[in-house]
Short mmCIF file of C-alpha atoms and ligand atoms in Angstrom, two decimals:
data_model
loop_
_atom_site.label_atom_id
_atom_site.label_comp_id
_atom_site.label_asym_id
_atom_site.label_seq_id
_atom_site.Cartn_x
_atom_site.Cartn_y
_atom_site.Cartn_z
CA UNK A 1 -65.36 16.40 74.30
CA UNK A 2 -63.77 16.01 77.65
CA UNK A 3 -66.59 17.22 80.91
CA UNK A 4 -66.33 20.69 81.92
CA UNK A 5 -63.40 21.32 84.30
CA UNK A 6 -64.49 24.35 86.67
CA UNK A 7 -63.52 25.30 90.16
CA UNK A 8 -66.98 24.13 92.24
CA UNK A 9 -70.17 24.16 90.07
CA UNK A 10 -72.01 25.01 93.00
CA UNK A 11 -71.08 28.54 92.12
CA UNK A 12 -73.00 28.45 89.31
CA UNK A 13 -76.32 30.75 91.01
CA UNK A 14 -73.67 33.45 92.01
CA UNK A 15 -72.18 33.20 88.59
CA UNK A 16 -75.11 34.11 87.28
CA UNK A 17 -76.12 36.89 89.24
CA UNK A 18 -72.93 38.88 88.33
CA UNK A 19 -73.36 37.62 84.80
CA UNK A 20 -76.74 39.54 84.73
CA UNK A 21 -75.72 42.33 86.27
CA UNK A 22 -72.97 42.77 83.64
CA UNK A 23 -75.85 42.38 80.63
CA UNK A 24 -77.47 45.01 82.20
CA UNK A 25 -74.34 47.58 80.98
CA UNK A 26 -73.69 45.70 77.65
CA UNK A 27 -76.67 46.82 75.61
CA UNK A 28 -74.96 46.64 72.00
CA UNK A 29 -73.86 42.52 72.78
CA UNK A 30 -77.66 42.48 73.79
CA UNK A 31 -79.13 43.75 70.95
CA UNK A 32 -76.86 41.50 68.44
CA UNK A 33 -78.02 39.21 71.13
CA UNK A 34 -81.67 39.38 70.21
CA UNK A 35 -81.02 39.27 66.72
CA UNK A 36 -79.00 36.35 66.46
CA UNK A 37 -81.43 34.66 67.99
CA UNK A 38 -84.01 35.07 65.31
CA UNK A 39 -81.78 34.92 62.64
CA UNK A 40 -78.95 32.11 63.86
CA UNK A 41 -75.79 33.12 61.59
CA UNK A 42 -73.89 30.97 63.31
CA UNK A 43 -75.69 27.67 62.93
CA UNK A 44 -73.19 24.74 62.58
CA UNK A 45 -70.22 26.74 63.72
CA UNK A 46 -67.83 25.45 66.14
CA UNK A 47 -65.69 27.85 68.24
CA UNK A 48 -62.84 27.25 70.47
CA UNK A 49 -62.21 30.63 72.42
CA UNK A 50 -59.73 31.47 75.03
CA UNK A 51 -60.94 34.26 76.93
CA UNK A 52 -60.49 35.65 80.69
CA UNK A 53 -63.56 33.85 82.08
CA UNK A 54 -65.27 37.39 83.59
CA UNK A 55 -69.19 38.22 83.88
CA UNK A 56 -68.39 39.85 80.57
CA UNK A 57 -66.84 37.24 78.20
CA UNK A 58 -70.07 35.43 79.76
CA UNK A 59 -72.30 37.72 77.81
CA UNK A 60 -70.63 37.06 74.41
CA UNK A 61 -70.05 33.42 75.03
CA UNK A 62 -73.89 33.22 75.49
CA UNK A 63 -74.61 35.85 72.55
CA UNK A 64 -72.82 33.28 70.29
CA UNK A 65 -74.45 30.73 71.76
CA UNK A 66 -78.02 32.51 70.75
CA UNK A 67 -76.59 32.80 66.97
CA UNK A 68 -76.76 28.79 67.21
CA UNK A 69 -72.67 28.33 68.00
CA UNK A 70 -71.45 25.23 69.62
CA UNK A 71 -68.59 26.97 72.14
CA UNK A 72 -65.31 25.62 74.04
CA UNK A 73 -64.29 28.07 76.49
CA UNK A 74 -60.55 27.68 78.17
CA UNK A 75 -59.44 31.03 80.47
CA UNK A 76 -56.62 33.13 79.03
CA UNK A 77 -54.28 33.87 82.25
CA UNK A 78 -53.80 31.63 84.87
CA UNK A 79 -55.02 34.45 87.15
CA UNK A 80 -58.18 35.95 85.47
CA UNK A 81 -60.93 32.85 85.62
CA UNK A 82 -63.33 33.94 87.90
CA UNK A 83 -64.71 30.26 89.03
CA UNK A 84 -68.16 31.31 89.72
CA UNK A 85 -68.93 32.41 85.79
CA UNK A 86 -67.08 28.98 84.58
CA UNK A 87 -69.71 27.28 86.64
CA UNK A 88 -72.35 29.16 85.20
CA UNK A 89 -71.47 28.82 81.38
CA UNK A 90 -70.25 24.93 82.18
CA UNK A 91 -74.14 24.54 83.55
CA UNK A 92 -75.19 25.96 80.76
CA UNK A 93 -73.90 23.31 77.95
CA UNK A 94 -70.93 25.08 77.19
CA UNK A 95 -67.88 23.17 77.65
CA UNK A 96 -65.83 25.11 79.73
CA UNK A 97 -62.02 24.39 80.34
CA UNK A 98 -61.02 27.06 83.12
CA UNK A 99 -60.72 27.78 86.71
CA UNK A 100 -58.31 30.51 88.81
CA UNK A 101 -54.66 29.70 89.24
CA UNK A 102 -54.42 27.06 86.67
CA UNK A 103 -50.73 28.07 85.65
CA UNK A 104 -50.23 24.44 85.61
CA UNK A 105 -52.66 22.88 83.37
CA UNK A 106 -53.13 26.28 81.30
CA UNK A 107 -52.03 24.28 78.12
CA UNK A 108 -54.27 21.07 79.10
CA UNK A 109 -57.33 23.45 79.26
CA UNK A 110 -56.54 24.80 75.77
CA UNK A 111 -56.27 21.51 74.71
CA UNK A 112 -59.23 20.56 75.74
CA UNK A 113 -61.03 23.14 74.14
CA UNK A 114 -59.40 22.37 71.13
CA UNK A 115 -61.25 19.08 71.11
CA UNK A 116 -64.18 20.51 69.84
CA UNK A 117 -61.90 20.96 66.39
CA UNK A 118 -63.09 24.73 65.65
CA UNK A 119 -63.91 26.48 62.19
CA UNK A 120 -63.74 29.87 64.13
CA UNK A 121 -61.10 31.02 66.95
CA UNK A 122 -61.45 33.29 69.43
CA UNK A 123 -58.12 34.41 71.05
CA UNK A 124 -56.61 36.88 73.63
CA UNK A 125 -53.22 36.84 73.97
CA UNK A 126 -53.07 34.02 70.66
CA UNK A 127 -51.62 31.21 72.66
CA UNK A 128 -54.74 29.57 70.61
CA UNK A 129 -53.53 30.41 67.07
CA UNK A 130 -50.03 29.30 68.03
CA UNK A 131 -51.07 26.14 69.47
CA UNK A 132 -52.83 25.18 66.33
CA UNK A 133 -49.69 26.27 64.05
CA UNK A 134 -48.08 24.24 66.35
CA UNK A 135 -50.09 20.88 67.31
CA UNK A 136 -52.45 20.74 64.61
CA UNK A 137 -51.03 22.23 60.69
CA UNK A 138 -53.72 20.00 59.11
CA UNK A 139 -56.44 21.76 60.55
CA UNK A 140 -54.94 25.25 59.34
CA UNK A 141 -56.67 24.51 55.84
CA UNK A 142 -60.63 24.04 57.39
CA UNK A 143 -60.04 27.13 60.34
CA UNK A 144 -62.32 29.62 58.72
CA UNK A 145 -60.91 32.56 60.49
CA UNK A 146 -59.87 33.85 64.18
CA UNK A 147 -60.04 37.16 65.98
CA UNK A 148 -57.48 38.39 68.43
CA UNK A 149 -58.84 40.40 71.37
CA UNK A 150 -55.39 42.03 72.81
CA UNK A 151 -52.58 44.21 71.49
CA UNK A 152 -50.02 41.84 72.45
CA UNK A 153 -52.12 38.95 70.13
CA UNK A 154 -51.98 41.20 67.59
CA UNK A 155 -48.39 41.47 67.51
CA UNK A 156 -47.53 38.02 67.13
CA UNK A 157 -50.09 37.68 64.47
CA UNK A 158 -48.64 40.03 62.21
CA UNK A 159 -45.23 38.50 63.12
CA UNK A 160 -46.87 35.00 62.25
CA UNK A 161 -48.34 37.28 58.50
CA UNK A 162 -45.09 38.51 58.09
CA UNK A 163 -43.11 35.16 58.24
CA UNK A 164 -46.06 34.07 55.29
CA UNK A 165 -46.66 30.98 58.14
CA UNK A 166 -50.56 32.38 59.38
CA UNK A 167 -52.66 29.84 58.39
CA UNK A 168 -56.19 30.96 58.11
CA UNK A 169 -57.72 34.60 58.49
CA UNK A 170 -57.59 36.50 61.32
CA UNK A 171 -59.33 39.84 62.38
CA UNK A 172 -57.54 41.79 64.68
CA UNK A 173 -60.56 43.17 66.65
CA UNK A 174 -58.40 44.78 69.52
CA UNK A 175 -57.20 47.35 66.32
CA UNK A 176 -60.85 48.89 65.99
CA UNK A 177 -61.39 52.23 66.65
CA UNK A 178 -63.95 51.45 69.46
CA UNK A 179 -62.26 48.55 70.78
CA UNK A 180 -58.72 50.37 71.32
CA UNK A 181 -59.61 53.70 72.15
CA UNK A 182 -62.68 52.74 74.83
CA UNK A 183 -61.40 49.27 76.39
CA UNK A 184 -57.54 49.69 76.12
CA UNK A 185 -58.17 53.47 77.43
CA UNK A 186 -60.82 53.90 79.66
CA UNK A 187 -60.89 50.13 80.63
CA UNK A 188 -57.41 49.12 81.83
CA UNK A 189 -56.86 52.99 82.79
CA UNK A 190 -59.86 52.15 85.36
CA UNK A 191 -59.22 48.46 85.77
CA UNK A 192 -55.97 48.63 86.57
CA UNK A 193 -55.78 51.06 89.25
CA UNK A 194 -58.75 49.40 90.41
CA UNK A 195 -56.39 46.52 91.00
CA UNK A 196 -53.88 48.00 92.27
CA UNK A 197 -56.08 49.52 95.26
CA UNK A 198 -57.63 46.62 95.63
CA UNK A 199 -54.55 44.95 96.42
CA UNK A 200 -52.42 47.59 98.03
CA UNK A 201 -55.31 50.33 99.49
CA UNK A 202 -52.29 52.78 98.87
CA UNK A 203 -52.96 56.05 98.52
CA UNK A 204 -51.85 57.33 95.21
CA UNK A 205 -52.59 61.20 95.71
CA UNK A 206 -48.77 62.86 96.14
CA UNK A 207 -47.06 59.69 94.50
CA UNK A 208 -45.04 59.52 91.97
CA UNK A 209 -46.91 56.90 89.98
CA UNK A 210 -44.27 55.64 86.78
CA UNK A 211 -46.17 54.53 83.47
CA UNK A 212 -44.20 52.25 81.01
CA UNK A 213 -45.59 52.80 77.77
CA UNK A 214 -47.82 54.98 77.13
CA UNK A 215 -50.16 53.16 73.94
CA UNK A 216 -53.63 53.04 74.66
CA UNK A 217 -53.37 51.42 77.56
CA UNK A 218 -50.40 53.67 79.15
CA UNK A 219 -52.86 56.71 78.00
CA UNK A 220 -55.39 55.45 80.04
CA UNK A 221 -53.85 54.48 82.80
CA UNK A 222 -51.75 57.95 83.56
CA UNK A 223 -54.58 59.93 82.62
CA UNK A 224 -56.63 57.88 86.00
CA UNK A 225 -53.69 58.05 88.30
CA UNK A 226 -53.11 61.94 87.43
CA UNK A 227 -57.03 62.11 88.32
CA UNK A 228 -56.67 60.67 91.46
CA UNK A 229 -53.69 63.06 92.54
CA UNK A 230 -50.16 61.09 91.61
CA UNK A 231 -47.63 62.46 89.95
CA UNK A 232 -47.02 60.72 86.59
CA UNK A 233 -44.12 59.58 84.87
CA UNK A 234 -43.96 58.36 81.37
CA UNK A 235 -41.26 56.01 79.98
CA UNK A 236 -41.62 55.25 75.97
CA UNK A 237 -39.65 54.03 73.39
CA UNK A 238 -41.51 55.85 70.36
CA UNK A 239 -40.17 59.34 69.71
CA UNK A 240 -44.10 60.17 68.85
CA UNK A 241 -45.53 58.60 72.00
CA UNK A 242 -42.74 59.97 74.24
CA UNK A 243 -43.22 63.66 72.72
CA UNK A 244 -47.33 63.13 73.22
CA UNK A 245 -46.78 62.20 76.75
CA UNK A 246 -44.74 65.10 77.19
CA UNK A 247 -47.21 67.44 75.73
CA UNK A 248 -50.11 65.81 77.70
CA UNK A 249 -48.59 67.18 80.89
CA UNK A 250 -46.23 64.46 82.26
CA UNK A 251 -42.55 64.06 82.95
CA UNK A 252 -41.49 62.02 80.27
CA UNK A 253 -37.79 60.38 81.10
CA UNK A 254 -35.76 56.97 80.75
CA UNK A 255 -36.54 54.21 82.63
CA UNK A 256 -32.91 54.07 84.63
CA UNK A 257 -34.02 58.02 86.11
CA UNK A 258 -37.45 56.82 86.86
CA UNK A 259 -36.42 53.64 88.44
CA UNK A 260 -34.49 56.02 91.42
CA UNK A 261 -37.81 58.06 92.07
CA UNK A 262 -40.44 56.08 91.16
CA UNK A 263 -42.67 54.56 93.79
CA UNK A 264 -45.51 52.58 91.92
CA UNK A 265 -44.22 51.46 88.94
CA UNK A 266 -46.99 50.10 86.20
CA UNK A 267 -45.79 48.52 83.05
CA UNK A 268 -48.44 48.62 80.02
CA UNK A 269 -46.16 47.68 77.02
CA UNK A 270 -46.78 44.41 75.58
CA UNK A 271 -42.79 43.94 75.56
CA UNK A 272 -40.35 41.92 77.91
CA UNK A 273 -38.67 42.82 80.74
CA UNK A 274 -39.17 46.29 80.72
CA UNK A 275 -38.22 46.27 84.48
CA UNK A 276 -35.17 44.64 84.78
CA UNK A 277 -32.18 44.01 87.35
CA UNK A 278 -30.47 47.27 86.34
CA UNK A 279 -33.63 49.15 87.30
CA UNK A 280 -34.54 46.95 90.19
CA UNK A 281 -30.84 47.99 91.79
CA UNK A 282 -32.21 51.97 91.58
CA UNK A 283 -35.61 51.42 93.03
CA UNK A 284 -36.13 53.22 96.47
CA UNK A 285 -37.23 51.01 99.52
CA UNK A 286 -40.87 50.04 99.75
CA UNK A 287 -41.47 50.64 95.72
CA UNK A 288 -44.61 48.70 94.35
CA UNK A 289 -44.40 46.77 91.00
CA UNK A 290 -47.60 45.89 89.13
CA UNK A 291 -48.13 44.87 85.34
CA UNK A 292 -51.34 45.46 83.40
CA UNK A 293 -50.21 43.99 79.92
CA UNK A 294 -51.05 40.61 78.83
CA UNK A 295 -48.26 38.28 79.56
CA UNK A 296 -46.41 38.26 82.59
CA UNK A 297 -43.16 38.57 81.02
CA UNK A 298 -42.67 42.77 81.37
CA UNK A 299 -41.15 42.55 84.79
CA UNK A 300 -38.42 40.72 85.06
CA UNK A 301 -39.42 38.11 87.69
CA UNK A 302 -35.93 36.34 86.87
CA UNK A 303 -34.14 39.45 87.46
CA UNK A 304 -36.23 40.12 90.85
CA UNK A 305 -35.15 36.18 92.20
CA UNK A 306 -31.48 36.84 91.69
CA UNK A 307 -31.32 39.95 93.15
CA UNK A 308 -33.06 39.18 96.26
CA UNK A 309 -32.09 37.31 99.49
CA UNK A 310 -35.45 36.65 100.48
CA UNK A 311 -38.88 36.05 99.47
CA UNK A 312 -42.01 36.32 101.36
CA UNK A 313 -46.28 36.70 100.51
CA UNK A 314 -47.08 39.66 103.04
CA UNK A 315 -50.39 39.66 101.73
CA UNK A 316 -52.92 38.68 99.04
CA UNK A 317 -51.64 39.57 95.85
CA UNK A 318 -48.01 41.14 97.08
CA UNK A 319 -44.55 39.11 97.23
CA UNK A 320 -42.06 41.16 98.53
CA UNK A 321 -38.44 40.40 97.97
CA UNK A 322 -35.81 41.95 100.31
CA UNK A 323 -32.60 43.37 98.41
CA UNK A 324 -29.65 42.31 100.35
CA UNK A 325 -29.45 45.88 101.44
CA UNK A 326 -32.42 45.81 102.93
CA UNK A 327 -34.75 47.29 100.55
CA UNK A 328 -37.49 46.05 99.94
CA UNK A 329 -39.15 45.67 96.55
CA UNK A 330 -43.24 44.75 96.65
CA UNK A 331 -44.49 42.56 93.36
CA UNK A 332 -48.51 42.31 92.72
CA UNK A 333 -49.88 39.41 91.74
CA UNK A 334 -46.88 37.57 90.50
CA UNK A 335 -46.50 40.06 87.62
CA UNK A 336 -49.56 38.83 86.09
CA UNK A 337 -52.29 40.88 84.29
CA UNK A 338 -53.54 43.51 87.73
CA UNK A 339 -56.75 44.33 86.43
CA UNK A 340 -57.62 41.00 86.38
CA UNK A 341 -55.44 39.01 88.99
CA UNK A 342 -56.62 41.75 91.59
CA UNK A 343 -59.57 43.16 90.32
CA UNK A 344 -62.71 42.41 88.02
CA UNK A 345 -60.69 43.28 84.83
CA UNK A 346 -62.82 46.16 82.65
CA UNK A 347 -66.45 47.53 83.35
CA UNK A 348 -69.23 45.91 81.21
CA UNK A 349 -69.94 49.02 79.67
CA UNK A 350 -66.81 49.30 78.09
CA UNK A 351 -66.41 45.08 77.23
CA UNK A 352 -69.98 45.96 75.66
CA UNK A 353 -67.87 47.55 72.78
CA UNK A 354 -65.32 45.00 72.47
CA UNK A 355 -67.58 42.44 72.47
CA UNK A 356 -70.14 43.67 69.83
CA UNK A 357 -67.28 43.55 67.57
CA UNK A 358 -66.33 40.43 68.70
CA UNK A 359 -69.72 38.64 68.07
CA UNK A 360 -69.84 40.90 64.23
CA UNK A 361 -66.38 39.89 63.86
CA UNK A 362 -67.51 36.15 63.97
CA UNK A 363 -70.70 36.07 62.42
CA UNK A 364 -68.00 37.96 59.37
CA UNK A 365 -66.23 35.12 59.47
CA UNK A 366 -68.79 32.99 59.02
CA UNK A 367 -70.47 34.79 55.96
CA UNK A 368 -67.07 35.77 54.34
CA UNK A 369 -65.69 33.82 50.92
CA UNK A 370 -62.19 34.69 49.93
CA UNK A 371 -60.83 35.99 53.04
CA UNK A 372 -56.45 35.22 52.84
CA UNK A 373 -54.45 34.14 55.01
CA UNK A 374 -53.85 37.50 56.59
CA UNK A 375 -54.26 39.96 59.49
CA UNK A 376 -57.46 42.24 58.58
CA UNK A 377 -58.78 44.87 60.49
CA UNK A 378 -62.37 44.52 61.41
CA UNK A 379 -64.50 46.05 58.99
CA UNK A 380 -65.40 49.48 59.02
CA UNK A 381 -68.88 49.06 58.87
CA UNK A 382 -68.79 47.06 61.90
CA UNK A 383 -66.74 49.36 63.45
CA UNK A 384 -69.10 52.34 63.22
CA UNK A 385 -72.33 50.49 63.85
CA UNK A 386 -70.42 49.94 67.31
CA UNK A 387 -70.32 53.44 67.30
CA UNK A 388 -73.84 54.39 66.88
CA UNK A 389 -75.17 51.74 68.98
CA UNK A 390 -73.73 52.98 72.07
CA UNK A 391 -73.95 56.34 71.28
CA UNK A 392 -77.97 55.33 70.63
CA UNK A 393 -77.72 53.19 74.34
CA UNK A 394 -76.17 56.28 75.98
CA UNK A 395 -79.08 58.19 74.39
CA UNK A 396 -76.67 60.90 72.64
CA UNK A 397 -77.42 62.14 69.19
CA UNK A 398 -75.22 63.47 67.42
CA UNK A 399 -74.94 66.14 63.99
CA UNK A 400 -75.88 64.62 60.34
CA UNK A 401 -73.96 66.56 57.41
CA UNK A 402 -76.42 68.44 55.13
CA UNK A 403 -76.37 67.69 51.81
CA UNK A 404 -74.30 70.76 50.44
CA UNK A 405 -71.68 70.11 52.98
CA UNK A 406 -71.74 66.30 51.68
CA UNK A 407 -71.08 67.75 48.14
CA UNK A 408 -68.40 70.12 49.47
CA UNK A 409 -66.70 66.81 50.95
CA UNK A 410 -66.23 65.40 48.09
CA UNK A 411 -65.81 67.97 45.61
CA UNK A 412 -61.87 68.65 44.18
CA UNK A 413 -62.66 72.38 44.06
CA UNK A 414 -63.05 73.18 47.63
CA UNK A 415 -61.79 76.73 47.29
CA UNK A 416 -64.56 77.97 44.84
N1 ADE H 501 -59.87 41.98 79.39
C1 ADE H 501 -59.83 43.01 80.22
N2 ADE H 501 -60.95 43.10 80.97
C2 ADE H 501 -61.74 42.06 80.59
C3 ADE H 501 -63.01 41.62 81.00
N3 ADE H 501 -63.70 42.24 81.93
N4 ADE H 501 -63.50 40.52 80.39
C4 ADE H 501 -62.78 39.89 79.45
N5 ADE H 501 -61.59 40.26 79.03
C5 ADE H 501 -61.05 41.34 79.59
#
């Protein structure tokens, strides 16, 4: 294996700081923690992960670690390595490919991670799982399994399933129940506009704040602007989506009539160039573009270079690109992931979830004989031990079903 490239590993005490301070909120990784380190189900196993390198992936890097893993980290988005927890994990033995603003050598990093010749994968976004289809089909055979962290992964994977090309076994641990509904939600809902301050300080209360999509993620994030006093628009594709938007209390209309109103436009769809040249040409003076799914592909940068006469960084995290009729359009972070270009990316408390199943996932993986060469949903045993361990952590009990109303559950004659 190649040495660890990080930023500075002088930021290695800092790292760790903020990596303690996230364990702290992630009680359910720190009780599968504790176990795997007296019972070690992952003794032998090699994993190659590409993960945003936050205080949080920290915690399940090191979680795997305790269930006796040998680990090669490489960051997932050019924008989201925070260089002081790659210092940290790199001084800790693992072998850490990542630093910020490494659009350049993003592919060397996963290649170097790769080096370590994996029986498990861990992926967000699954440029990993492609780059083995791609680089290396004779290792498909010995890959014991992978999980995918994101919607967007997801996506492709089935696409991969469909085309009967996946190689190995993958669990798509974005899909559980407390994965979706918690971190897509209440994570990039919070993260996100988090980001968006953070790189703006503009006041949303009285704006009229567009959504595009409203999944999980869109859910989340309208439901946090509305909170904090914008007016919310929802663009969707789905009939069913559109309709619940609609119902939920927003103005639900195409994305040509909100492009002419709109004045912070946030795209959450996991689909390309959502925001596009004919939209760009409607957009009022001064409007503010940000994107909080996975690949920076949903605003159409293209589109925003060929439209504009000029160019300029006005600050941290905003280009703005003057229209040749003087408007001027403002672009956060490049178009890259918000939350996690301009922000911290999602609380620990709410990574604690996706993370537990992330660790259960794996130490599946490991136990599992017969899995295919398919796209499975993570168990749903793991699922709702996820469930009762935070509920346990956030000290809530909740009702048990009586015996009789067991029976009456699962009896056919429900009337009598
Ligand atoms: N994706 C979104 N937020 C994240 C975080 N805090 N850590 C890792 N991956 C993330």
């Amino acid at each position: 294996m190649k040495d660890a490239w990080v930023k500075d590993i002088e930021l290695a005490d800092t790292g760790n700081d903020r990596i303690e301070w996230a364990r702290r909120h992630m009680p359910v990784l720190e009780l599968i923690k504790t176990r795997f380190e007296e019972e070690k189900p992952l003794e032998g196993i090699k994993i190659a992960a590409c993960l945003h390198v936050t205080v949080e992936t920290a915690n399940l890097i090191k979680t795997l670690k305790a269930g006796g893993a040998e680990i090669a980290l490489a960051g997932s988005n050019p924008l989201s390595t925070q260089d002081d927890v790659a210092a940290a994990l790199a001084r800790e033995g693992i072998w850490v490919y990542a630093f910020r603003e490494n659009a350049e050598a993003y592919y060397d990093c996963l290649d170097a991670a790769l080096e370590i010749r994996p029986d498990i994968v861990l992926d967000d976004g699954a440029d990993t799982i492609a780059r083995i289809h791609e680089l290396h089909p004779d290792w498909l055979h010995s890959i014991r399994g992978g999980c995918e962290e994101t919607t967007t992964g997801v996506i492709r994977l089935r696409a991969l399933e469909k085309s009967e090309k996946l190689g190995f076994p993958v669990i798509a641990v974005n899909d559980a129940e407390t994965k979706m509904m918690f971190d897509n939600r209440y994570g990039t809902g919070q993260s996100t506009l988090h980001g968006i301050m953070n790189a703006t300080n503009l006041l949303f209360a009285g704006k009229k704040v567009v959504v595009v999509g409203y999944g999980w993620c869109g859910r989340g994030v309208a439901m946090r602007a509305r909170g904090i006093g914008a007016n919310v628009i929802v663009v969707e594709v789905s009939p069913r989506k559109a309709l619940e938007a609609a119902m939920d209390g927003y103005q639900v209309m195409s994305m040509r009539d909100a492009a002419k109103i709109g004045e912070i436009f946030i795209t959450v769809t996991g689909n390309t160039s959502v925001i596009r040249g004919e939209h760009i040409e409607l957009m009022q003076d001064q409007v503010v573009l940000a994107n909080s799914g996975h690949f920076n592909v949903e605003i159409s940068t293209k589109d925003l270079e060929s439209l504009a006469v000029s160019k300029e960084q006005v600050k941290e995290e905003i280009d703005e690109y003057k229209m040749a009729d003087g408007r001027r359009i403002y672009l956060l972070s490049g178009g890259r992931l918000i939350n996690l270009a301009a922000a911290y990316g999602h609380p620990p408390d709410v990574m604690d979830m996706s993370f537990a199943n992330q660790a259960l996932a794996v130490e599946y993986i490991a136990k599992a004989e017969g899995l295919g060469r398919k796209v499975y949903g993570v168990p749903i045993e793991i699922d709702e031990r996820v469930a009762e361990l935070k509920l346990e952590a956030m000290g809530i009990t909740i009702e048990k079903l009586t015996s009789e109303q067991r029976a009456y559950l699962s009896s056919w004659d429900l009337g009598t």
